CSV table of N, CA and C in Angstrom, one decimal:
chain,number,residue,atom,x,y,z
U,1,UNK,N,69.4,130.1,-121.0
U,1,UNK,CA,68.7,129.5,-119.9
U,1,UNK,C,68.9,130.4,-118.6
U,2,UNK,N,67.9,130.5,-117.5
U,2,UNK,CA,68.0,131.2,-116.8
U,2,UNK,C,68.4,130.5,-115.3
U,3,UNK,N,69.1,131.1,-114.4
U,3,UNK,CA,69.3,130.3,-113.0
U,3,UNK,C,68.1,130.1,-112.7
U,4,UNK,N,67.1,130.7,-112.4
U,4,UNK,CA,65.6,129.3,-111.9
U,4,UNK,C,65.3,128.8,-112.6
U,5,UNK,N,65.7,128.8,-113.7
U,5,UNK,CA,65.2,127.6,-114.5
U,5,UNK,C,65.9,126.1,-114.2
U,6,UNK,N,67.1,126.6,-113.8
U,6,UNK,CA,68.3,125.5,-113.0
U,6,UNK,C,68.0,125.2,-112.4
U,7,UNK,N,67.9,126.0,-110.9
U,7,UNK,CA,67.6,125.7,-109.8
U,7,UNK,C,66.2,125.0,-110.1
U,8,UNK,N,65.2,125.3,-110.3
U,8,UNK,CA,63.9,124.4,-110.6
U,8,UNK,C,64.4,123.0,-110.8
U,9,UNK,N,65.1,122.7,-111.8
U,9,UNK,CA,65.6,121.7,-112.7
U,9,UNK,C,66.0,120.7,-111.7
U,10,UNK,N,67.1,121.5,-110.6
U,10,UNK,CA,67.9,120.5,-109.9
U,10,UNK,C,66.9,120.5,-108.7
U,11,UNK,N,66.2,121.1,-108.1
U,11,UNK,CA,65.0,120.9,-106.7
U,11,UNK,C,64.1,120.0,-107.2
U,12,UNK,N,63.8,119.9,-108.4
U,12,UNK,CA,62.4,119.0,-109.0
U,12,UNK,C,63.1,117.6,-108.7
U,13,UNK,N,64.3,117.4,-109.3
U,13,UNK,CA,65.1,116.1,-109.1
U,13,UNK,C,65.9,115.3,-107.9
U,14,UNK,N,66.0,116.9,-107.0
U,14,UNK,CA,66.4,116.0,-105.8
U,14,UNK,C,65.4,116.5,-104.7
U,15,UNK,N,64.1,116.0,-104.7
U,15,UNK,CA,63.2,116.6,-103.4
U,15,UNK,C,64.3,116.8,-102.2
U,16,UNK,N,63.5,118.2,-101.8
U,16,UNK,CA,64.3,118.3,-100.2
U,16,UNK,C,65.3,119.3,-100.8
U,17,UNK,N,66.3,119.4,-101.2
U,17,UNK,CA,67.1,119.8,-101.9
U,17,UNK,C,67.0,121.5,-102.2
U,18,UNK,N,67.6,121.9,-101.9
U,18,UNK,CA,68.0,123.7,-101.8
U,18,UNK,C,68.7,124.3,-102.9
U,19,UNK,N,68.7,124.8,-103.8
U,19,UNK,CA,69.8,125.3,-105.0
U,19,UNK,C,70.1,126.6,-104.9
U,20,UNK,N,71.0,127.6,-105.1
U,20,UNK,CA,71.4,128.7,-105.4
U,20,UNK,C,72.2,129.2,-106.8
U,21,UNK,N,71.3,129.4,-107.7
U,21,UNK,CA,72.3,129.0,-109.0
U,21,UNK,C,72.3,130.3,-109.6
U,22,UNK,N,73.7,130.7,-110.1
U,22,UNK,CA,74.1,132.4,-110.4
U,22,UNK,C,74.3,132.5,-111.4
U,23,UNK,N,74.2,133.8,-112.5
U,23,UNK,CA,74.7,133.6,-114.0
U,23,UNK,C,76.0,134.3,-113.6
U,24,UNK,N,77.2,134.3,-113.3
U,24,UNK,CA,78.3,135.3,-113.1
U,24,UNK,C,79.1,136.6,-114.1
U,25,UNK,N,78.5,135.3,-115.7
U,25,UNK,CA,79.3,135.8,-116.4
U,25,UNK,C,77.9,137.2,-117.4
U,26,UNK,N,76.9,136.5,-116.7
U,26,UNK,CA,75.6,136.9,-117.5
U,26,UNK,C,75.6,136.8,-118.8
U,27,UNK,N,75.7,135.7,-119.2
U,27,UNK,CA,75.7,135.1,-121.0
U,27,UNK,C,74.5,133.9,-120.6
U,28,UNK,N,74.0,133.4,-119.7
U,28,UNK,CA,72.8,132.7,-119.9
U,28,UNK,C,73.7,131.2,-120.0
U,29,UNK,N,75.0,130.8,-120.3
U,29,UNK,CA,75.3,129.5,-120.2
U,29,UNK,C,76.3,129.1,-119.2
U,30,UNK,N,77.0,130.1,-118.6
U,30,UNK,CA,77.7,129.6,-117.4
U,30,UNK,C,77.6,129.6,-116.1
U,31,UNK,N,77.4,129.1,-115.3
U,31,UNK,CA,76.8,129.2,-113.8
U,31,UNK,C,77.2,128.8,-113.4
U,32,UNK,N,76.9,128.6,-111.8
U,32,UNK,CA,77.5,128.6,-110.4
U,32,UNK,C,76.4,127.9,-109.8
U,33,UNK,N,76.7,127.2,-109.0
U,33,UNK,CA,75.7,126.8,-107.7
U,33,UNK,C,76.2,125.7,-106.9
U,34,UNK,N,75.5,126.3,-105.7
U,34,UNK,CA,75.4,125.9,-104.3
U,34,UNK,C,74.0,125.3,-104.0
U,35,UNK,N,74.4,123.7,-103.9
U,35,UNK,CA,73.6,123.1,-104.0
U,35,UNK,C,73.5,121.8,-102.5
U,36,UNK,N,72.6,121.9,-101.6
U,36,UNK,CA,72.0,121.5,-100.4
U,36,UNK,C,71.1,120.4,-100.2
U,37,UNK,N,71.5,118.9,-100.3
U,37,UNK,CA,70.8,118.1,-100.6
U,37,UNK,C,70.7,116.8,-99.5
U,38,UNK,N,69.9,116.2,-98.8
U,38,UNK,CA,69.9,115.5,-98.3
U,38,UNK,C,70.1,113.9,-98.8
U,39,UNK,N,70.3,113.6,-100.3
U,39,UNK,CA,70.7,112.4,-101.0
U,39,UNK,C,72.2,112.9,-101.0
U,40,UNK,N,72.9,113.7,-100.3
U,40,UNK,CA,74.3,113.4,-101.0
U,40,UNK,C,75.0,113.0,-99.8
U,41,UNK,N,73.9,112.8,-98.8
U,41,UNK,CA,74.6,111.9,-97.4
U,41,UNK,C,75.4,110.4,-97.7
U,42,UNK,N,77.1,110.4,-97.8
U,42,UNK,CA,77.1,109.3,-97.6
U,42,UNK,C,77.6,109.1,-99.0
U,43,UNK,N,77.7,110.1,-99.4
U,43,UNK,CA,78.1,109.9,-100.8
U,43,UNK,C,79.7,110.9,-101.4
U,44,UNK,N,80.5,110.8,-102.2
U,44,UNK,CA,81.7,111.4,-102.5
U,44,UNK,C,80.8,112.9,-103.0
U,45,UNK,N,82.1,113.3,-103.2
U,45,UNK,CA,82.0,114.9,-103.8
U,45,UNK,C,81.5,114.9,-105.5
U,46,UNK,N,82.3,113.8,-106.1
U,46,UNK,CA,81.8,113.6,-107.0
U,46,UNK,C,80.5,112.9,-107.9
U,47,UNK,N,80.1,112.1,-106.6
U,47,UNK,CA,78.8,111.5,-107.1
U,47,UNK,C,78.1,112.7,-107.1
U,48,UNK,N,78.0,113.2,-105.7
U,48,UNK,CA,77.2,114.0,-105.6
U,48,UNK,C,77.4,115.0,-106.9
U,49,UNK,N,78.6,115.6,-107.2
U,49,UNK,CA,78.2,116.5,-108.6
U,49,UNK,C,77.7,115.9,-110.0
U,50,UNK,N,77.7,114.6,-109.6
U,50,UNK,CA,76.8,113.8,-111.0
U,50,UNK,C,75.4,113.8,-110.9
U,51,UNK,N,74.7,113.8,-109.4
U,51,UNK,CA,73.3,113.9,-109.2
U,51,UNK,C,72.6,115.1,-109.6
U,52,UNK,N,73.6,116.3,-109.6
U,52,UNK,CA,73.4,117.2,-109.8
U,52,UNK,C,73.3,118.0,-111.4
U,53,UNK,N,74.5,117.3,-112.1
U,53,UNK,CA,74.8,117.5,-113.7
U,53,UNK,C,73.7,116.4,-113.8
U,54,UNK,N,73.1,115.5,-113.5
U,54,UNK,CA,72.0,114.3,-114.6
U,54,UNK,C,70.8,115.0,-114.0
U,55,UNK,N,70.4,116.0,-113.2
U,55,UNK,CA,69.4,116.7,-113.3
U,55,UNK,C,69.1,118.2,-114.4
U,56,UNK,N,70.4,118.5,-114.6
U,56,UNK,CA,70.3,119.3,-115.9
U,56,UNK,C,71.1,118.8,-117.4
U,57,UNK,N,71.2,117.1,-117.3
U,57,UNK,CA,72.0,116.7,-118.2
U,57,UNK,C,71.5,117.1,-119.7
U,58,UNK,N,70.3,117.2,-120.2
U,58,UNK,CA,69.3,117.4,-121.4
U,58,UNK,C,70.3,119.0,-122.1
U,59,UNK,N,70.3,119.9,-120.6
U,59,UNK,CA,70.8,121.2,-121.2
U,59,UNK,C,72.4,121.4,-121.6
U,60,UNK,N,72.8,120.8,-120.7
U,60,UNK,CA,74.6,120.3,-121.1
U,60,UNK,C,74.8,119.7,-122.4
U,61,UNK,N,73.9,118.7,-122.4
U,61,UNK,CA,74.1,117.9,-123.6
U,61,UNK,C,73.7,118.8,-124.9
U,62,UNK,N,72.9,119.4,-124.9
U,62,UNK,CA,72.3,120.0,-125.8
U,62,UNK,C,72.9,121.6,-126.1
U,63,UNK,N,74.1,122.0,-124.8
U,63,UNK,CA,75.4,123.1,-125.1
U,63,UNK,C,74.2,124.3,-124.6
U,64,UNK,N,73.2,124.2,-124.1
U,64,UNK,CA,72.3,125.4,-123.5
U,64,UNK,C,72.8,126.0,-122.4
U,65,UNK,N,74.3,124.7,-121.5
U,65,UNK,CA,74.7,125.4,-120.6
U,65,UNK,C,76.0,124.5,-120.4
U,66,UNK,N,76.6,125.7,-120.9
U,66,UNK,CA,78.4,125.2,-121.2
U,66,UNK,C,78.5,124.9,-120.1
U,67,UNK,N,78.8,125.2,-118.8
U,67,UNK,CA,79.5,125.5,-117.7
U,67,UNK,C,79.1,125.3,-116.4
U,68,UNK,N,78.9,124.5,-115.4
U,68,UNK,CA,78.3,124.6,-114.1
U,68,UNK,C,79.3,124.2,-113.1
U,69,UNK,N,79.8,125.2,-112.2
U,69,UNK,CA,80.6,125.2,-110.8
U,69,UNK,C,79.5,124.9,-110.2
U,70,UNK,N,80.1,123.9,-109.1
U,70,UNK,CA,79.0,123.1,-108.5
U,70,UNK,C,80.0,123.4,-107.2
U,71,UNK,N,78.9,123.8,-106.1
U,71,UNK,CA,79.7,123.3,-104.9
U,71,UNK,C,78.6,122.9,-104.1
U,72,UNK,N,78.7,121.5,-103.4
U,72,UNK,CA,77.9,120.8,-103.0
U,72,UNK,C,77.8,120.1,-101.3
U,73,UNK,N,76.4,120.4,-100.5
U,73,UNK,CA,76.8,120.1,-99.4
U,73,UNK,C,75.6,119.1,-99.2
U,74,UNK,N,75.8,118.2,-98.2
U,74,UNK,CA,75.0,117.9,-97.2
U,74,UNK,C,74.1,118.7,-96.0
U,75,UNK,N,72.6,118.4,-95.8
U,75,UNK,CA,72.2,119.5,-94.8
U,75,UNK,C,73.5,119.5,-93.3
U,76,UNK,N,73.8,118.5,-93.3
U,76,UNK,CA,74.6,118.8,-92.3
U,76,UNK,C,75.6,119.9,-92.1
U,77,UNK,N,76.6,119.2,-93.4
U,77,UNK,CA,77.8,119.8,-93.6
U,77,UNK,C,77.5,121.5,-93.8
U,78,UNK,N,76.1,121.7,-94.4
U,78,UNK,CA,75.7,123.2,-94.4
U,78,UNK,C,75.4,124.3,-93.4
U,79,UNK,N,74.8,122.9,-92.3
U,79,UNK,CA,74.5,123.9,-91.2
U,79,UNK,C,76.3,124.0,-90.4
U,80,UNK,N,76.9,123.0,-90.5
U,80,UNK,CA,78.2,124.0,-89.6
U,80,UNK,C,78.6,125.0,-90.0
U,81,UNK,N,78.5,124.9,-91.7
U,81,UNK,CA,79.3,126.0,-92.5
U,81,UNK,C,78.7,127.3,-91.6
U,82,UNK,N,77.3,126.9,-91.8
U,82,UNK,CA,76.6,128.2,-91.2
U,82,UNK,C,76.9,128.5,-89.9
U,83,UNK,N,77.0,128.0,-88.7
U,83,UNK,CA,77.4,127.8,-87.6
U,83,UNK,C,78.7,128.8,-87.8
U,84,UNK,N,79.8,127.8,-88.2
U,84,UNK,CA,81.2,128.5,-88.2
U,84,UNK,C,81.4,129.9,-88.7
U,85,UNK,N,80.3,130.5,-89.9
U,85,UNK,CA,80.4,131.4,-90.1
U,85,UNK,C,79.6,132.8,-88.9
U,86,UNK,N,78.9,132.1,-88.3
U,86,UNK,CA,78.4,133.8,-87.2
U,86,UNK,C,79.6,133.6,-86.5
């Protein structure tokens, strides 16, 4: 599976929603992503990485994609990051 194929996966399911998803290991099943969503307002760290796994749940479940690091923000919480970082 390919990272836009991810990223597609997870933007189709959470409109609004921003993904950045990386193969690091380049084997096609382990990934990365940085994921920017306006539904995770209000919500734990964890829900939020379930909204995120039940938009690629079909490929997990089916072992197409062993592995997903998820780090997960709020538009907010993203723009300080961004702020703090210049």
């Amino acid at each position: 599976m390919s990272p836009e194929a991810i990223q597609a996966l997870i933007e189709q399911a959470l409109p609004g929603a921003s993904a950045n998803v990386q193969d690091p290991n380049r084997d096609g099943q382990h990934f990365a992503a940085i994921v920017v969503a306006p539904q995770f307002e209000g919500l734990t760290m964890i829900k939020q990485h379930r909204l995120v796994n039940d938009a690629i749940k079909e490929h997990l479940d089916s072992g197409m994609v062993h592995a997903m690091q998820l780090k997960t923000y709020t538009p907010t919480q993203w723009q300080s990051m961004s702020v703090q970082l210049q």
